[in-house]
CSV table of C-alpha atoms in Angstrom, one decimal:
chain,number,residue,atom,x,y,z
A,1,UNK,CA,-26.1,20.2,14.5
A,2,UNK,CA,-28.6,19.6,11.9
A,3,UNK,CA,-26.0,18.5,9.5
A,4,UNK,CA,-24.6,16.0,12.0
A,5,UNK,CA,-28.3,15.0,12.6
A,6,UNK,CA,-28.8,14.1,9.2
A,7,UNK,CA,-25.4,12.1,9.0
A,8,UNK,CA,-26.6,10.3,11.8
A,9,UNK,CA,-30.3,9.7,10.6
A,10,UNK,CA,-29.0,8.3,7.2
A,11,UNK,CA,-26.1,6.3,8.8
A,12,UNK,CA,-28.8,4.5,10.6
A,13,UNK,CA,-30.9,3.8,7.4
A,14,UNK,CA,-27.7,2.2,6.0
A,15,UNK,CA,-27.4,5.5,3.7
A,16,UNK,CA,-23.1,5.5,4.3
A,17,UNK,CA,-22.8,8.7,1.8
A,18,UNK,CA,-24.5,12.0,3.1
A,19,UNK,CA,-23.8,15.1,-0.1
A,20,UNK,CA,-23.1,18.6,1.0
A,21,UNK,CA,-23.8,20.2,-2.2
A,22,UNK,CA,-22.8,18.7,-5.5
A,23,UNK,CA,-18.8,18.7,-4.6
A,24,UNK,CA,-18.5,17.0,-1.0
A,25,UNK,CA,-19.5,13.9,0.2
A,26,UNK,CA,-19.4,12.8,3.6
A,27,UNK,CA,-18.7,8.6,4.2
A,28,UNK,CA,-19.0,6.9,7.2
A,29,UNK,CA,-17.5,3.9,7.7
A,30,UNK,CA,-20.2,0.8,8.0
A,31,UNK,CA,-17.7,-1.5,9.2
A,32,UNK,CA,-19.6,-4.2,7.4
A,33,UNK,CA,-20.7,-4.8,3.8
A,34,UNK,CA,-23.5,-3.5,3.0
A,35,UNK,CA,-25.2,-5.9,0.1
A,36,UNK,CA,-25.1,-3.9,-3.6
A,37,UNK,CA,-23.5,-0.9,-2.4
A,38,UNK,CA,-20.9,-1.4,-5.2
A,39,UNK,CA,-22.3,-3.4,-7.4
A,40,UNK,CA,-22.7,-4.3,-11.1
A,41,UNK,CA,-26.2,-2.6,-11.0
A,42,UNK,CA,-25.5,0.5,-8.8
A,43,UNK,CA,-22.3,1.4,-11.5
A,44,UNK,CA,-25.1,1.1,-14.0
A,45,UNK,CA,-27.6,3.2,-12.4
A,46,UNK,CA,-24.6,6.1,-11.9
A,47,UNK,CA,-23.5,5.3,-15.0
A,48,UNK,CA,-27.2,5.9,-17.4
A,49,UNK,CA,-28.1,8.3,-14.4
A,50,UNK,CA,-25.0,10.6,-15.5
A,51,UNK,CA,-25.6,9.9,-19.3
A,52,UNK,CA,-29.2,11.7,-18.8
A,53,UNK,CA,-28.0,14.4,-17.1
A,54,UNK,CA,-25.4,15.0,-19.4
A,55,UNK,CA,-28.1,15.0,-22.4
A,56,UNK,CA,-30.1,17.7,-20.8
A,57,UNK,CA,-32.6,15.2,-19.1
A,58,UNK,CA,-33.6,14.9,-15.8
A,59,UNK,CA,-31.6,13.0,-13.4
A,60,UNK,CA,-31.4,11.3,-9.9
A,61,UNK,CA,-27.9,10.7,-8.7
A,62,UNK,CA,-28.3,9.8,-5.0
A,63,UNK,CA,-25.2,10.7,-2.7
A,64,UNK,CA,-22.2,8.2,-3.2
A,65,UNK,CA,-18.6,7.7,-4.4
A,66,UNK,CA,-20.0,6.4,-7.5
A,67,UNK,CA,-22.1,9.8,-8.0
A,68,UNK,CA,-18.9,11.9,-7.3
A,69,UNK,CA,-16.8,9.8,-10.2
A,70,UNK,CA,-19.2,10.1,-12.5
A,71,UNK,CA,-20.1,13.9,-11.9
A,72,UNK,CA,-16.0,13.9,-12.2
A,73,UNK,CA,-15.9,12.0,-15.9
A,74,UNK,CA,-18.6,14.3,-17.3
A,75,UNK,CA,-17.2,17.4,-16.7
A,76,UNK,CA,-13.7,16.0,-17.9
A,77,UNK,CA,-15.5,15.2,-21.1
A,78,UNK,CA,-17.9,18.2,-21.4
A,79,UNK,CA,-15.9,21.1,-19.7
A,80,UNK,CA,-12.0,19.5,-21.2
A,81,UNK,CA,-10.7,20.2,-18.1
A,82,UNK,CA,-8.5,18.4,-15.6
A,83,UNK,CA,-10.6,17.0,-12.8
A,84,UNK,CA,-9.0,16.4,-8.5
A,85,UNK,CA,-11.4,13.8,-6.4
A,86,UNK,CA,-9.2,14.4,-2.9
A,87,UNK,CA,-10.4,11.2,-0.5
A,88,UNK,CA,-9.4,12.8,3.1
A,89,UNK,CA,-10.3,11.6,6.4
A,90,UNK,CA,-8.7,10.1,10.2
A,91,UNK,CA,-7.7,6.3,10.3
A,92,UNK,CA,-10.1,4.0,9.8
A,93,UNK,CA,-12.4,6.3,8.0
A,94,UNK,CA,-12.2,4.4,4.9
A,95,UNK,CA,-9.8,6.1,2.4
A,96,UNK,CA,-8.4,3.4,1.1
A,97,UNK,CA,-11.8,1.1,0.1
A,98,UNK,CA,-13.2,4.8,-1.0
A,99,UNK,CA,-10.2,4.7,-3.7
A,100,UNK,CA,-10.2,1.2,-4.9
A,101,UNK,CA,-14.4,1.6,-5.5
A,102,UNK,CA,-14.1,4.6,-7.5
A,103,UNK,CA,-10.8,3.5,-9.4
A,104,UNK,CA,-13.2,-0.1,-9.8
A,105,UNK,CA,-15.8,2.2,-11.2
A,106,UNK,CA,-13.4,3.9,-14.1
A,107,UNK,CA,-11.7,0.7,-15.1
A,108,UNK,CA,-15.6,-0.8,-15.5
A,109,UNK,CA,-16.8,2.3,-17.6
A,110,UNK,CA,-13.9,1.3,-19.9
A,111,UNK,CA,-15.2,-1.8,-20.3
A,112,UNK,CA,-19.1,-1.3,-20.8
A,113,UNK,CA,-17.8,1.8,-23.4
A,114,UNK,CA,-15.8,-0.8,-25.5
A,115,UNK,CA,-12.1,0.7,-24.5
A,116,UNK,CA,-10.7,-2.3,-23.3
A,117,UNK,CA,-7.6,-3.6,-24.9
A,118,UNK,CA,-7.0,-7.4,-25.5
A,119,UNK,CA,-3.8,-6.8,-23.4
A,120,UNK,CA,-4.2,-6.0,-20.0
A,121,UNK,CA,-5.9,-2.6,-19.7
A,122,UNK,CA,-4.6,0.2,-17.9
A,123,UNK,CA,-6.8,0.5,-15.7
A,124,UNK,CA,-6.6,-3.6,-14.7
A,125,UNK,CA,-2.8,-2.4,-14.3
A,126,UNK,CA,-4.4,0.5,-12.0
A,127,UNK,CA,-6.4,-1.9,-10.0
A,128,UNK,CA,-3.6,-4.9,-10.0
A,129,UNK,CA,-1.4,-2.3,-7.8
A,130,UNK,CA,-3.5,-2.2,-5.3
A,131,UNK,CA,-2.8,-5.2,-3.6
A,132,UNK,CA,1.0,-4.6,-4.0
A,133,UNK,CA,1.0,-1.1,-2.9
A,134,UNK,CA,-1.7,-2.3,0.3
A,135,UNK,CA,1.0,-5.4,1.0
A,136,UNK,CA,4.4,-2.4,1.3
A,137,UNK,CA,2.3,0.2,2.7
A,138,UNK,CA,-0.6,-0.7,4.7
A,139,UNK,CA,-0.3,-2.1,7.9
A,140,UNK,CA,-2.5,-3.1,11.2
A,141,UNK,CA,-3.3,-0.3,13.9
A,142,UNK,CA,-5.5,-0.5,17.1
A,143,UNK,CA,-8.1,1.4,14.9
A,144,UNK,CA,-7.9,-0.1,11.3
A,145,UNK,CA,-6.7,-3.4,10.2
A,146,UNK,CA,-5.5,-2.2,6.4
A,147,UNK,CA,-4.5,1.0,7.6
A,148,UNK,CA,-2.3,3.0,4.4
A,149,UNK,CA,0.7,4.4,6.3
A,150,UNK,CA,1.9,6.8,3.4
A,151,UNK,CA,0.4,9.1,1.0
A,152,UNK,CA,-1.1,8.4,-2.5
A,153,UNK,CA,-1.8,10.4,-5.8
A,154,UNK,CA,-3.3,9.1,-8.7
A,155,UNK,CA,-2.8,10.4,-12.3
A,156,UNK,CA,-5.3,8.9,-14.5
A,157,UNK,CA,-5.1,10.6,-18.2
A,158,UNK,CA,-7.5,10.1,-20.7
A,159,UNK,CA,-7.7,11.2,-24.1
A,160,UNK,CA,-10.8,13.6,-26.1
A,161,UNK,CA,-13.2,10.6,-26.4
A,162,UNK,CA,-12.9,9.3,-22.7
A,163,UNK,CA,-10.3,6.5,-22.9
A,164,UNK,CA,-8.2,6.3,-20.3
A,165,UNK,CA,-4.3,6.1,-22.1
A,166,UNK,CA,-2.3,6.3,-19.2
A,167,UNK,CA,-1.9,6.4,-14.9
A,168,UNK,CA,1.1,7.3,-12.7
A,169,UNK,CA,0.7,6.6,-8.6
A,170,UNK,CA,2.9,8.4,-6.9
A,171,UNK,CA,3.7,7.8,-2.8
A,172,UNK,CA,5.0,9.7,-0.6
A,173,UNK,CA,5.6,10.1,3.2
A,174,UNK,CA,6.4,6.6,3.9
A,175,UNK,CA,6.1,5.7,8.0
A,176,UNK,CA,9.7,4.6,8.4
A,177,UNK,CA,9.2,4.0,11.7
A,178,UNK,CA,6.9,1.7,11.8
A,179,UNK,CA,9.6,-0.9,9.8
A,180,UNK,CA,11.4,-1.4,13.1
A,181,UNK,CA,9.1,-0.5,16.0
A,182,UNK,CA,4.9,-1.1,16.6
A,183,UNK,CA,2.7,-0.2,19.3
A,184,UNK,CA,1.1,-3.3,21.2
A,185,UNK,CA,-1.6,-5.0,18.9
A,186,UNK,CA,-0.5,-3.1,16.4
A,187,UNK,CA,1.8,-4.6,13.2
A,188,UNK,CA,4.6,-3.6,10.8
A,189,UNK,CA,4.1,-3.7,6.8
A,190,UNK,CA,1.5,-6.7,5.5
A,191,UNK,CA,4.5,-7.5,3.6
A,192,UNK,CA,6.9,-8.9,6.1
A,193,UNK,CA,3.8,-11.2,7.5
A,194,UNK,CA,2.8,-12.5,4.4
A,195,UNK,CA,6.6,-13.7,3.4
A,196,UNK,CA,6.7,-15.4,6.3
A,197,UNK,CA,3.8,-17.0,6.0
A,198,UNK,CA,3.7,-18.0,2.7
A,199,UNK,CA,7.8,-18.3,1.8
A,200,UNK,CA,6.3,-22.1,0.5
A,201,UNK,CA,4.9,-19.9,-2.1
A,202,UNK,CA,8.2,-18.8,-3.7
A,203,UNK,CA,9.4,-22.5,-4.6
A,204,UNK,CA,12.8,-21.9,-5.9
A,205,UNK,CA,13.5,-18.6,-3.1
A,206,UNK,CA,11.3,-19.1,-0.2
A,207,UNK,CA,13.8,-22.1,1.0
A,208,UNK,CA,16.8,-19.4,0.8
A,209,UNK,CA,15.7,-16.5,2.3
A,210,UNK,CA,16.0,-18.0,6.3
A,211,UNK,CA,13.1,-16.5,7.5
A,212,UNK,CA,10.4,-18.7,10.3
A,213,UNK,CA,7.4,-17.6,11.0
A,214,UNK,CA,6.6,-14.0,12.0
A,215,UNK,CA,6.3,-14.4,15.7
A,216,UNK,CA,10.3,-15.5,15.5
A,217,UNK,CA,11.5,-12.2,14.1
A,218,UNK,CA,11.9,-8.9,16.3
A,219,UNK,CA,10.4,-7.0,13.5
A,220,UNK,CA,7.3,-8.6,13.5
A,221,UNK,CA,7.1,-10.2,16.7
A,222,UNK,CA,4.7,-7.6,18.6
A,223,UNK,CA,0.9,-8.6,16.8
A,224,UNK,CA,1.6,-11.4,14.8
A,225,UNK,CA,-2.4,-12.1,13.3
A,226,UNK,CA,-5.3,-10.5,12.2
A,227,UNK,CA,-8.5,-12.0,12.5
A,228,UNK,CA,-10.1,-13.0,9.2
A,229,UNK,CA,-6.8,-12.5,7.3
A,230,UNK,CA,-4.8,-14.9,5.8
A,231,UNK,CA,-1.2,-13.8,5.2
A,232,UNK,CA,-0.5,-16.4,2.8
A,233,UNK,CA,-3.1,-15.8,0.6
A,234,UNK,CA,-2.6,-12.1,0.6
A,235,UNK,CA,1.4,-12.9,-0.3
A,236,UNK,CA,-0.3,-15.2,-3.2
A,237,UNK,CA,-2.6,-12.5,-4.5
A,238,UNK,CA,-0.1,-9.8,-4.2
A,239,UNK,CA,2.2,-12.0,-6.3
A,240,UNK,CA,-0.4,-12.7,-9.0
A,241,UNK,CA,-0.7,-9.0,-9.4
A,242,UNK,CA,3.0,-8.9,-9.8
A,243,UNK,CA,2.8,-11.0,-12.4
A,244,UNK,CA,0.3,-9.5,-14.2
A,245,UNK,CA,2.1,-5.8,-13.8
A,246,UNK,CA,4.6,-7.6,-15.8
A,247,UNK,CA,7.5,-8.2,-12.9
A,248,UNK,CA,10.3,-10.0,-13.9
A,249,UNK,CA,11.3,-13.3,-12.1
A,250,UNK,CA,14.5,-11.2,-11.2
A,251,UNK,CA,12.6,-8.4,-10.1
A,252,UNK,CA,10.6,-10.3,-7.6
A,253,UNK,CA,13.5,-12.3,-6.6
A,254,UNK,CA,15.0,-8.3,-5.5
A,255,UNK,CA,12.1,-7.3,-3.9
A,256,UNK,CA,11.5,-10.2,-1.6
A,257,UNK,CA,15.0,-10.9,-1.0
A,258,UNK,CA,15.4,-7.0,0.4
A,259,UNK,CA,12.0,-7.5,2.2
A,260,UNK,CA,14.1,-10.7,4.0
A,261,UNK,CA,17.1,-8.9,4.8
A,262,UNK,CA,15.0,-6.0,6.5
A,263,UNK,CA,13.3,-8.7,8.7
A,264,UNK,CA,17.0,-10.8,9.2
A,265,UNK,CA,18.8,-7.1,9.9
A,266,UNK,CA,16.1,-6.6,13.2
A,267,UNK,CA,17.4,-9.8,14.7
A,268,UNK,CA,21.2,-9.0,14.8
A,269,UNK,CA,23.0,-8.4,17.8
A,270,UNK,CA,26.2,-6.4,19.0
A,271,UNK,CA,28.7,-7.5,21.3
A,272,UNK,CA,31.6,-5.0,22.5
A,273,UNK,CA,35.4,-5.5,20.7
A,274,UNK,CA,38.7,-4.4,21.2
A,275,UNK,CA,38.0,-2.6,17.7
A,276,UNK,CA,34.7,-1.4,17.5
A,277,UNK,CA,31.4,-3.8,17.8
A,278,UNK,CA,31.3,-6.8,16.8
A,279,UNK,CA,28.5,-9.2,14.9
A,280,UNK,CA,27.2,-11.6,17.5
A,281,UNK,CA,25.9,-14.1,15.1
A,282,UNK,CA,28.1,-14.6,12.1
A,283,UNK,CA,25.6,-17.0,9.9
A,284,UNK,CA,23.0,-14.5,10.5
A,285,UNK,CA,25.6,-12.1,8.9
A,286,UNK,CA,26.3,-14.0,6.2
A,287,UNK,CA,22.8,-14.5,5.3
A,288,UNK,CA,22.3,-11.0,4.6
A,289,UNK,CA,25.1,-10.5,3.2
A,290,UNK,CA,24.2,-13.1,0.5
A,291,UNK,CA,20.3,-11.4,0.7
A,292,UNK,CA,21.8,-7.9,-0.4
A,293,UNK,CA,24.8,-9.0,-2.4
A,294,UNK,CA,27.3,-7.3,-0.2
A,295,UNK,CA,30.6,-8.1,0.5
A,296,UNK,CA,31.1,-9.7,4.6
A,297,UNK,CA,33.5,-7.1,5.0
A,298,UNK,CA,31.9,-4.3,3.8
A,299,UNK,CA,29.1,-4.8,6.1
A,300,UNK,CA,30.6,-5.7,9.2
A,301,UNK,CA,32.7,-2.5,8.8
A,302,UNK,CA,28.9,-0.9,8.6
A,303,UNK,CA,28.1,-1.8,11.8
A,304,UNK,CA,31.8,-1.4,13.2
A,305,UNK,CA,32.4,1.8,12.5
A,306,UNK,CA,30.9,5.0,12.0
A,307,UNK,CA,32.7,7.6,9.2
A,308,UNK,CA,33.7,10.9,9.0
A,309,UNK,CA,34.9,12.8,6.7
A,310,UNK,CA,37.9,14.8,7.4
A,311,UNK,CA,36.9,18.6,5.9
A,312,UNK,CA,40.3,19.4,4.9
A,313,UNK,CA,42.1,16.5,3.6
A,314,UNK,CA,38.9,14.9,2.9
A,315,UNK,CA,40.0,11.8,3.9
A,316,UNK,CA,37.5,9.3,5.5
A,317,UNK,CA,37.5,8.6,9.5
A,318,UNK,CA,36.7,5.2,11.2
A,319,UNK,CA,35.1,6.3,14.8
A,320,UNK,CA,34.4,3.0,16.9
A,321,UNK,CA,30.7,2.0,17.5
A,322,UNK,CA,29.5,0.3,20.5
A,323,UNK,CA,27.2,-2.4,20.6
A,324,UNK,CA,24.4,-0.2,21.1
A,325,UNK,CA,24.8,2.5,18.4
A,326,UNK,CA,25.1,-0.7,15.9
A,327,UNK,CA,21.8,-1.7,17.0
């Protein structure tokens, strides 16, 4: 109760961060910005606040995310050994804002401590992902608007003297689901929005890919807005962040033609044949096919057909689909 109290109490001072010892610190989500919470001058105070402390001198390091990745440098420094910050909580609690701050916080000590490279930095590259990995794996629930909807580790190396040389992100547990079917107000990846919205964006693709605008597709036909958000110029910043992670014009051109075809493959539909199912719009089919590179046949078999695999001979069984197992 008391602790709870004092969460509360500070919440309503506009103190978000609450400590619980030195290694836990409790957030609660403002739902507003709160003016220099992250700013130049806080990362400065954490910053020379840690320095002190480190030197033996006394030091004030208030609760906040900033406190916990500097308490998390020093003792990589001073101790040499590896360091875990785990950001945990329910939707909407702020996990993935609590992430970008303190990765915004590293990439700036960098800079202030002279590490930064005339090429882009690894940790710009760090930060640069964000909107990329936020545009294929965040999407909008009834409780949070940039809700992640898979799992994220971090791997940030740095060497003896503090310089960070080196970051892996690795994801896991990918919503699947959520691709091809949404609660009401709720929405599927950023990603398919933002293509749709901003296809003018991709000059020499956008024209090819076939899609209209989100509220046309079945994939993305359920909440089609979010207020304050503007798909196109998330698709424009995701893509600037492409460029600067070094993606090839071919490599984009993969990525949003496959993010197409995902949208294009929700909109099919199966009528029954004497053979199997059949494709009940044939241009649609061709567009994918182009999309993916397939061959027509190949994936109207796909759809046609389901395969077995005969365990003796080992040869390969066509079993007739009907329209709705195609689906």
């Amino acid at each position: 109760g008391a602790l709870l109290h004092n969460v509360r109490s500070r919440y309503f001072n506009d103190n978000i961060y609450t400590g619980i010892g030195s290694p836990i610190l409790i957030s609660v989500n403002p739902f507003q910005n709160l003016a220099g919470l992250y700013s130049e001058a806080k990362q400065k105070f954490y910053r020379e606040q840690s320095a002190a402390a480190g030197s033996g001198e006394e030091a004030n390091l208030p609760p906040h995310l900033f406190s916990v990745a500097a308490a998390s440098y020093a003792a990589m420094l001073n101790d040499a050994r590896n360091q875990s910050i785990i950001i945990s909580g329910e939707s909407g609690a702020g996990k993935t804002e609590a992430t970008k701050k303190i990765l915004m916080y590293f990439a700036n000590l960098q800079r202030v401590s002279g590490n930064e490279t005339e090429k882009t930095s690894i940790e710009e590259q760090v930060l640069k992902s964000n909107p990329i990995l936020e545009a294929f794996g965040n999407a909008k629930t009834i409780r949070n608007d940039n809700s992640s909807r898979f799992g994220k580790f971090i791997d940030i190396e740095f060497d003896p003297s503090g310089k960070l040389t080196s970051a892996r992100i690795s994801n896991y547990l990918l919503e699947k689901s959520r691709i091809v079917k949404q609660q009401p107000d709720e929405r599927g990846y950023h990603v398919f929005y933002q293509i749709c919205a901003g296809a003018s964006m991709l000059p020499e693709l956008g024209p090819s890919l076939g899609l209209q605008s989100a509220s046309e597709h079945a994939y993305s036909s359920v909440c089609t807005h979010i207020p304050g958000v503007d798909d196109a110029e998330m698709l424009q910043e995701a893509l600037e962040c492409m460029d600067g992670l070094g993606f090839s014009s071919d490599e984009k051109r993969s990525v949003f033609q496959l993010v197409a075809a995902v949208l294009l493959l929700g909109d099919m539909h199966f009528q029954e044949g004497n053979d199997g199912s059949l494709i009940g719009d044939a241009a649609l089919a061709e567009k994918i096919c182009e999309l993916l590179q397939v061959s027509r046949d190949d994936f109207t078999r796909t759809f046609q057909y389901t395969t077995l695999e005969d365990p003796f001979n080992k040869q390969i069984i066509n079993m007739q689909q009907d329209p709705a197992s195609s689906s």
